[in-house]
């Protein structure tokens, strides 16, 4: 006999998990299917998770879904208290403080790493769901949906087929559910950003000294100008508890025109003298082992050095973390905190004197990753439902890009609550028809302040930028946006101008706002004319893409989850450059794929038969 | 009340995995230096019992005979199978037991488990004992049908039967799978290649639920632990320990490589006479075994 459930949520990112949690809070039974072996291993973000305080209307925030425990217990990295925008040109930087833009309509914004955060969400959502007879099933990849009467038959690569009355599609930007049901077309490059990111290691208190922040504070630095290699997009650096998230988000369309390797873009950012200084640390470099020594001696040295290095790194992290220091002393391992330092010094001395290890200035990358990000202004689903399926988060194209802020996590959570409400109401009436459930959800989404953000310019938000750029000579901005600026500079005129702009709509305005002028020329000019010089004290050793891939974890699947449809198309030729892990190469006149290094970013999805890997297979992010 | 009662017999064994095992100079195991863990075959048996928990909500008891520290094997097994009850049979009187005397203790212990027993699981064999006899002998003493080398099983809870797949070798063919059905109660010795699979959403949900429960229980395993000495078990002293053991393991030896003591004589098979010579030689060596 076929199993039957009220609700199946497909995808365990932050959006799907919020839907599960909220449905369980409402006392409904729901199951969630996630392809990754564990929740959190497939998700990647920048990222700052916002809680929104909208001027009008209401949003459902993360703390509304998970309750007070969220702020007390969730693995949040740092509360972002400083938000700076840097315009760069070679070694010159012009800085604007945009903390007001960060705080605009926000209760808070925390830097987060999705692997840990989603695992926490999963624990809480999973427990609530179990109480209602539902729960999370991970390591399962949904392969197809079909309908038997009103019910949806769900087939997976791993389990027996089963039925559900309602489906919430939370399967991310590369939604297979959307594609296989035809609910929306695949997103096109004009509608997407490509995000690339590296996680950099840095001890806790060094972060605090470097960025001038306290234990409970965090910094966000945004970059525009020549670091983008003339593409439309920008860089970011967010402080986490004991790591940094450094990355860049580029308009995919702009990359299609003049393809640039994603890792070259991230490298350009890391090479910028200001960023280089931000990420620098003291890194141990091993001395080559003398090949003339007897084999056993070489082996002994190799073991001794790696053991000492491990100890050194652990001690160093602990020494720079108040909580770890306290733990070590209270645990009785050390009598006083200074002893940790003494031990660290002695280990470093031993490494230096006995094994000639050098300690140099460089930086340490822990993880490399990439993913497409939907630009809601251009791709949001007008009707985020299809039959008895409700689309939420990235799957529905609901990302908000306004100014330097990227909002997807919070938007997906808000969508998820609205979807869960619609489903709960449908369960009560046992009516899952689109006229009852889908339309209700669509209406609720229409009322969401985020939907408004995807359609209209907010004049108060704009004013923050105008205020921040008060000191900027008018001739830099003026020649391009002179009219706009004059209109915007006075309160009443600004109202009129924004009103006028909003009548035109984002479609007409975007080519003006999101242009190379805005992202590259203006910042470069700003930096050149007004910037201060910044010098790097070293040159960061940038890993090659092969080294970056080697540092990632995969559960290999022999069969490829992606099939190239036309190996000669112009699009596919671009993939040789645009795939972040070099999976594509040219052989003769054909583009060929080696899928093993694929990190499932979706960049090549448009002209391939693109599936997520089977359950548990593929990339396994440790940070996200 | 559970629909199905199962028990597992497990064993604490030296950890033979690399880096953990240590040997004396004479090649025997250095028990003091080697960590002990739940034996790998016991772990497979625990996984098989866990399948009964996930599929049928079985009530599980894990039992072992051993020194007091063997409770760590029970804890590790509980983590794997979410056991409801843990039994440790520990008494100096049990020392020196061979498989038969061990089976006597286990049989008595299992009869003390709550509820009427339906299935008892054991591993294929212990990795430090090599005999593989404890299971079958316990089965015999319990009077349960013995199913060995089981790689897969399902229970018909309503009709009280078990359907099992057994890996056997048949007429010189290895890896033949035999499917059998037997009425409960049964004793299942699980094959090392056993792997549980859970193919429906509800099974996966149950799996997750019990796995979490197992974690919590194993942290608090003493609460589930019952320790019995010989007297509490009420075993007959003549049937356990050294007195109850008709065999003793004197020594486990590697089978020495046969010394090459063969002699070869080259016979050119070109003529009839030469071939007759070969036949005669074969007859001489194999004697009556050759059927003319
Ligand atoms: C570089 C970068 C920076 C960003 N910065 C920010 C930021 O600062 N702030 C912010 O709010 N947002 C940011 N975002 C956006 C944000 O990360 C996303 O909007 C958000 O993670 C999307 O969540 P989701 O749950 O909708 O989708 P996802 O997190 O993509 O989750 C989808 C899940 O579905 C699973 N899945 C897919 N298909 C199937 C299937 N067929 N069967 C089973 N499971 C399936 C996947 O394994 C995955 O776990 C950034 C994104 C990037 C890439
Ligand atoms: S193969 Fe496609 S999905 Fe995979 S990493 Fe490359 S571009 Fe991204």
PDB file of C-alpha atoms in Angstrom, chain A residues 404-550:
ATOM      1  CA  UNK A 404      24.786  46.310  -1.470  1.00  0.00           C
ATOM      2  CA  UNK A 405      22.419  44.241   0.656  1.00  0.00           C
ATOM      3  CA  UNK A 406      21.631  40.678  -0.474  1.00  0.00           C
ATOM      4  CA  UNK A 407      18.562  39.185   1.102  1.00  0.00           C
ATOM      5  CA  UNK A 408      17.494  35.657   0.358  1.00  0.00           C
ATOM      6  CA  UNK A 409      17.591  33.822   3.666  1.00  0.00           C
ATOM      7  CA  UNK A 410      15.088  36.066   5.413  1.00  0.00           C
ATOM      8  CA  UNK A 411      12.881  36.275   2.316  1.00  0.00           C
ATOM      9  CA  UNK A 412      12.707  32.490   2.037  1.00  0.00           C
ATOM     10  CA  UNK A 413      11.737  32.232   5.697  1.00  0.00           C
ATOM     11  CA  UNK A 414       8.946  34.774   5.245  1.00  0.00           C
ATOM     12  CA  UNK A 415       7.704  32.890   2.160  1.00  0.00           C
ATOM     13  CA  UNK A 416       7.838  29.623   4.061  1.00  0.00           C
ATOM     14  CA  UNK A 417       5.577  30.890   6.847  1.00  0.00           C
ATOM     15  CA  UNK A 418       3.081  32.196   4.319  1.00  0.00           C
ATOM     16  CA  UNK A 419       3.146  28.878   2.446  1.00  0.00           C
ATOM     17  CA  UNK A 420       2.751  26.920   5.681  1.00  0.00           C
ATOM     18  CA  UNK A 421      -0.231  29.075   6.652  1.00  0.00           C
ATOM     19  CA  UNK A 422      -1.862  28.426   3.293  1.00  0.00           C
ATOM     20  CA  UNK A 423      -1.266  24.691   3.556  1.00  0.00           C
ATOM     21  CA  UNK A 424      -2.563  24.497   7.137  1.00  0.00           C
ATOM     22  CA  UNK A 425      -5.732  26.260   6.053  1.00  0.00           C
ATOM     23  CA  UNK A 426      -6.096  23.833   3.132  1.00  0.00           C
ATOM     24  CA  UNK A 427      -5.690  20.845   5.447  1.00  0.00           C
ATOM     25  CA  UNK A 428      -8.432  22.173   7.719  1.00  0.00           C
ATOM     26  CA  UNK A 429     -10.798  22.364   4.780  1.00  0.00           C
ATOM     27  CA  UNK A 430      -9.315  19.376   2.957  1.00  0.00           C
ATOM     28  CA  UNK A 431      -9.158  21.603  -0.101  1.00  0.00           C
ATOM     29  CA  UNK A 432      -5.856  21.740  -1.930  1.00  0.00           C
ATOM     30  CA  UNK A 433      -7.161  23.182  -5.163  1.00  0.00           C
ATOM     31  CA  UNK A 434      -5.142  26.095  -6.571  1.00  0.00           C
ATOM     32  CA  UNK A 435      -8.189  28.344  -6.250  1.00  0.00           C
ATOM     33  CA  UNK A 436      -8.207  27.704  -2.518  1.00  0.00           C
ATOM     34  CA  UNK A 437      -4.608  27.085  -1.506  1.00  0.00           C
ATOM     35  CA  UNK A 438      -2.412  28.494  -4.274  1.00  0.00           C
ATOM     36  CA  UNK A 439      -4.263  31.730  -4.705  1.00  0.00           C
ATOM     37  CA  UNK A 440      -4.389  32.321  -0.987  1.00  0.00           C
ATOM     38  CA  UNK A 441      -0.625  31.892  -0.856  1.00  0.00           C
ATOM     39  CA  UNK A 442      -0.164  34.114  -3.903  1.00  0.00           C
ATOM     40  CA  UNK A 443      -2.213  36.813  -2.226  1.00  0.00           C
ATOM     41  CA  UNK A 444      -0.200  36.554   0.968  1.00  0.00           C
ATOM     42  CA  UNK A 445       3.063  36.773  -0.981  1.00  0.00           C
ATOM     43  CA  UNK A 446       1.732  39.840  -2.768  1.00  0.00           C
ATOM     44  CA  UNK A 447       1.298  41.487   0.642  1.00  0.00           C
ATOM     45  CA  UNK A 448       4.837  40.685   1.719  1.00  0.00           C
ATOM     46  CA  UNK A 449       7.032  43.762   2.125  1.00  0.00           C
ATOM     47  CA  UNK A 450       9.738  41.805   0.295  1.00  0.00           C
ATOM     48  CA  UNK A 451       7.578  41.632  -2.800  1.00  0.00           C
ATOM     49  CA  UNK A 452       7.302  45.396  -2.690  1.00  0.00           C
ATOM     50  CA  UNK A 453      11.111  45.618  -2.417  1.00  0.00           C
ATOM     51  CA  UNK A 454      11.373  43.589  -5.605  1.00  0.00           C
ATOM     52  CA  UNK A 455       9.130  46.019  -7.451  1.00  0.00           C
ATOM     53  CA  UNK A 456       9.680  49.497  -6.092  1.00  0.00           C
ATOM     54  CA  UNK A 457      12.426  51.835  -5.048  1.00  0.00           C
ATOM     55  CA  UNK A 458      12.154  52.937  -1.432  1.00  0.00           C
ATOM     56  CA  UNK A 459      12.876  56.646  -1.159  1.00  0.00           C
ATOM     57  CA  UNK A 460      13.962  56.518   2.463  1.00  0.00           C
ATOM     58  CA  UNK A 461      16.461  53.796   1.703  1.00  0.00           C
ATOM     59  CA  UNK A 462      17.725  55.835  -1.224  1.00  0.00           C
ATOM     60  CA  UNK A 463      18.208  58.848   1.013  1.00  0.00           C
ATOM     61  CA  UNK A 464      20.689  56.932   3.119  1.00  0.00           C
ATOM     62  CA  UNK A 465      22.901  56.514   0.074  1.00  0.00           C
ATOM     63  CA  UNK A 466      22.495  60.130  -0.893  1.00  0.00           C
ATOM     64  CA  UNK A 467      23.428  61.225   2.598  1.00  0.00           C
ATOM     65  CA  UNK A 468      26.420  58.936   2.639  1.00  0.00           C
ATOM     66  CA  UNK A 469      27.668  60.370  -0.630  1.00  0.00           C
ATOM     67  CA  UNK A 470      27.145  64.005   0.372  1.00  0.00           C
ATOM     68  CA  UNK A 471      30.863  64.723   0.185  1.00  0.00           C
ATOM     69  CA  UNK A 472      31.241  63.220  -3.239  1.00  0.00           C
ATOM     70  CA  UNK A 473      31.976  65.918  -5.836  1.00  0.00           C
ATOM     71  CA  UNK A 474      28.996  66.318  -8.089  1.00  0.00           C
ATOM     72  CA  UNK A 475      31.091  66.045 -11.228  1.00  0.00           C
ATOM     73  CA  UNK A 476      31.771  62.340 -10.578  1.00  0.00           C
ATOM     74  CA  UNK A 477      28.203  61.362 -10.162  1.00  0.00           C
ATOM     75  CA  UNK A 478      26.651  64.394 -11.756  1.00  0.00           C
ATOM     76  CA  UNK A 479      27.595  63.769 -15.333  1.00  0.00           C
ATOM     77  CA  UNK A 480      25.817  60.452 -15.233  1.00  0.00           C
ATOM     78  CA  UNK A 481      22.948  60.882 -12.861  1.00  0.00           C
ATOM     79  CA  UNK A 482      22.889  64.676 -12.586  1.00  0.00           C
ATOM     80  CA  UNK A 483      19.187  65.012 -13.179  1.00  0.00           C
ATOM     81  CA  UNK A 484      18.294  62.176 -10.948  1.00  0.00           C
ATOM     82  CA  UNK A 485      20.533  63.493  -8.215  1.00  0.00           C
ATOM     83  CA  UNK A 486      19.211  67.006  -8.249  1.00  0.00           C
ATOM     84  CA  UNK A 487      15.715  65.660  -8.025  1.00  0.00           C
ATOM     85  CA  UNK A 488      16.637  63.297  -5.271  1.00  0.00           C
ATOM     86  CA  UNK A 489      18.502  65.789  -3.125  1.00  0.00           C
ATOM     87  CA  UNK A 490      15.441  67.614  -1.920  1.00  0.00           C
ATOM     88  CA  UNK A 491      12.879  65.867   0.170  1.00  0.00           C
ATOM     89  CA  UNK A 492       9.744  66.716  -1.798  1.00  0.00           C
ATOM     90  CA  UNK A 493      11.347  66.355  -5.178  1.00  0.00           C
ATOM     91  CA  UNK A 494      12.739  63.021  -4.078  1.00  0.00           C
ATOM     92  CA  UNK A 495       9.250  61.830  -3.352  1.00  0.00           C
ATOM     93  CA  UNK A 496       8.148  62.917  -6.793  1.00  0.00           C
ATOM     94  CA  UNK A 497      11.170  61.465  -8.504  1.00  0.00           C
ATOM     95  CA  UNK A 498      10.823  58.101  -6.807  1.00  0.00           C
ATOM     96  CA  UNK A 499       7.171  58.101  -7.612  1.00  0.00           C
ATOM     97  CA  UNK A 500       8.004  58.760 -11.229  1.00  0.00           C
ATOM     98  CA  UNK A 501      10.742  56.130 -11.213  1.00  0.00           C
ATOM     99  CA  UNK A 502       8.410  53.568  -9.762  1.00  0.00           C
ATOM    100  CA  UNK A 503       5.853  54.229 -12.443  1.00  0.00           C
ATOM    101  CA  UNK A 504       8.561  53.458 -14.959  1.00  0.00           C
ATOM    102  CA  UNK A 505       9.216  50.319 -12.953  1.00  0.00           C
ATOM    103  CA  UNK A 506      12.428  48.449 -12.309  1.00  0.00           C
ATOM    104  CA  UNK A 507      12.487  47.060 -15.844  1.00  0.00           C
ATOM    105  CA  UNK A 508      13.128  50.489 -17.309  1.00  0.00           C
ATOM    106  CA  UNK A 509      15.346  51.724 -14.525  1.00  0.00           C
ATOM    107  CA  UNK A 510      17.593  48.735 -14.073  1.00  0.00           C
ATOM    108  CA  UNK A 511      19.773  49.321 -17.136  1.00  0.00           C
ATOM    109  CA  UNK A 512      20.509  52.756 -15.704  1.00  0.00           C
ATOM    110  CA  UNK A 513      21.068  51.698 -12.089  1.00  0.00           C
ATOM    111  CA  UNK A 514      22.739  48.373 -12.630  1.00  0.00           C
ATOM    112  CA  UNK A 515      25.317  49.314 -15.168  1.00  0.00           C
ATOM    113  CA  UNK A 516      29.053  49.210 -15.409  1.00  0.00           C
ATOM    114  CA  UNK A 517      28.931  52.916 -14.656  1.00  0.00           C
ATOM    115  CA  UNK A 518      27.434  52.340 -11.236  1.00  0.00           C
ATOM    116  CA  UNK A 519      29.469  49.303 -10.309  1.00  0.00           C
ATOM    117  CA  UNK A 520      32.781  50.126 -11.932  1.00  0.00           C
ATOM    118  CA  UNK A 521      33.368  53.570 -13.425  1.00  0.00           C
ATOM    119  CA  UNK A 522      31.894  55.659 -10.641  1.00  0.00           C
ATOM    120  CA  UNK A 523      33.662  53.754  -7.849  1.00  0.00           C
ATOM    121  CA  UNK A 524      36.948  53.788  -9.767  1.00  0.00           C
ATOM    122  CA  UNK A 525      36.723  57.530 -10.265  1.00  0.00           C
ATOM    123  CA  UNK A 526      35.806  57.997  -6.640  1.00  0.00           C
ATOM    124  CA  UNK A 527      38.794  56.003  -5.520  1.00  0.00           C
ATOM    125  CA  UNK A 528      41.163  57.752  -7.902  1.00  0.00           C
ATOM    126  CA  UNK A 529      39.998  61.249  -7.004  1.00  0.00           C
ATOM    127  CA  UNK A 530      39.182  60.928  -3.339  1.00  0.00           C
ATOM    128  CA  UNK A 531      40.610  57.651  -2.172  1.00  0.00           C
ATOM    129  CA  UNK A 532      43.405  57.144   0.280  1.00  0.00           C
ATOM    130  CA  UNK A 533      46.312  54.922  -0.635  1.00  0.00           C
ATOM    131  CA  UNK A 534      46.393  51.488   0.922  1.00  0.00           C
ATOM    132  CA  UNK A 535      49.475  49.327   0.877  1.00  0.00           C
ATOM    133  CA  UNK A 536      49.625  45.571   1.320  1.00  0.00           C
ATOM    134  CA  UNK A 537      52.545  44.302   3.385  1.00  0.00           C
ATOM    135  CA  UNK A 538      52.670  40.956   1.588  1.00  0.00           C
ATOM    136  CA  UNK A 539      51.324  39.178  -1.439  1.00  0.00           C
ATOM    137  CA  UNK A 540      48.726  36.524  -0.622  1.00  0.00           C
ATOM    138  CA  UNK A 541      49.469  33.043  -1.970  1.00  0.00           C
ATOM    139  CA  UNK A 542      46.314  32.268  -3.930  1.00  0.00           C
ATOM    140  CA  UNK A 543      45.426  28.591  -4.253  1.00  0.00           C
ATOM    141  CA  UNK A 544      44.786  27.276  -7.744  1.00  0.00           C
ATOM    142  CA  UNK A 545      41.322  26.034  -8.598  1.00  0.00           C
ATOM    143  CA  UNK A 546      42.673  22.476  -8.429  1.00  0.00           C
ATOM    144  CA  UNK A 547      43.886  23.089  -4.887  1.00  0.00           C
ATOM    145  CA  UNK A 548      40.547  24.606  -3.997  1.00  0.00           C
ATOM    146  CA  UNK A 549      38.693  21.595  -5.357  1.00  0.00           C
ATOM    147  CA  UNK A 550      41.071  19.263  -3.569  1.00  0.00           C
TER     148      UNK A 550
END
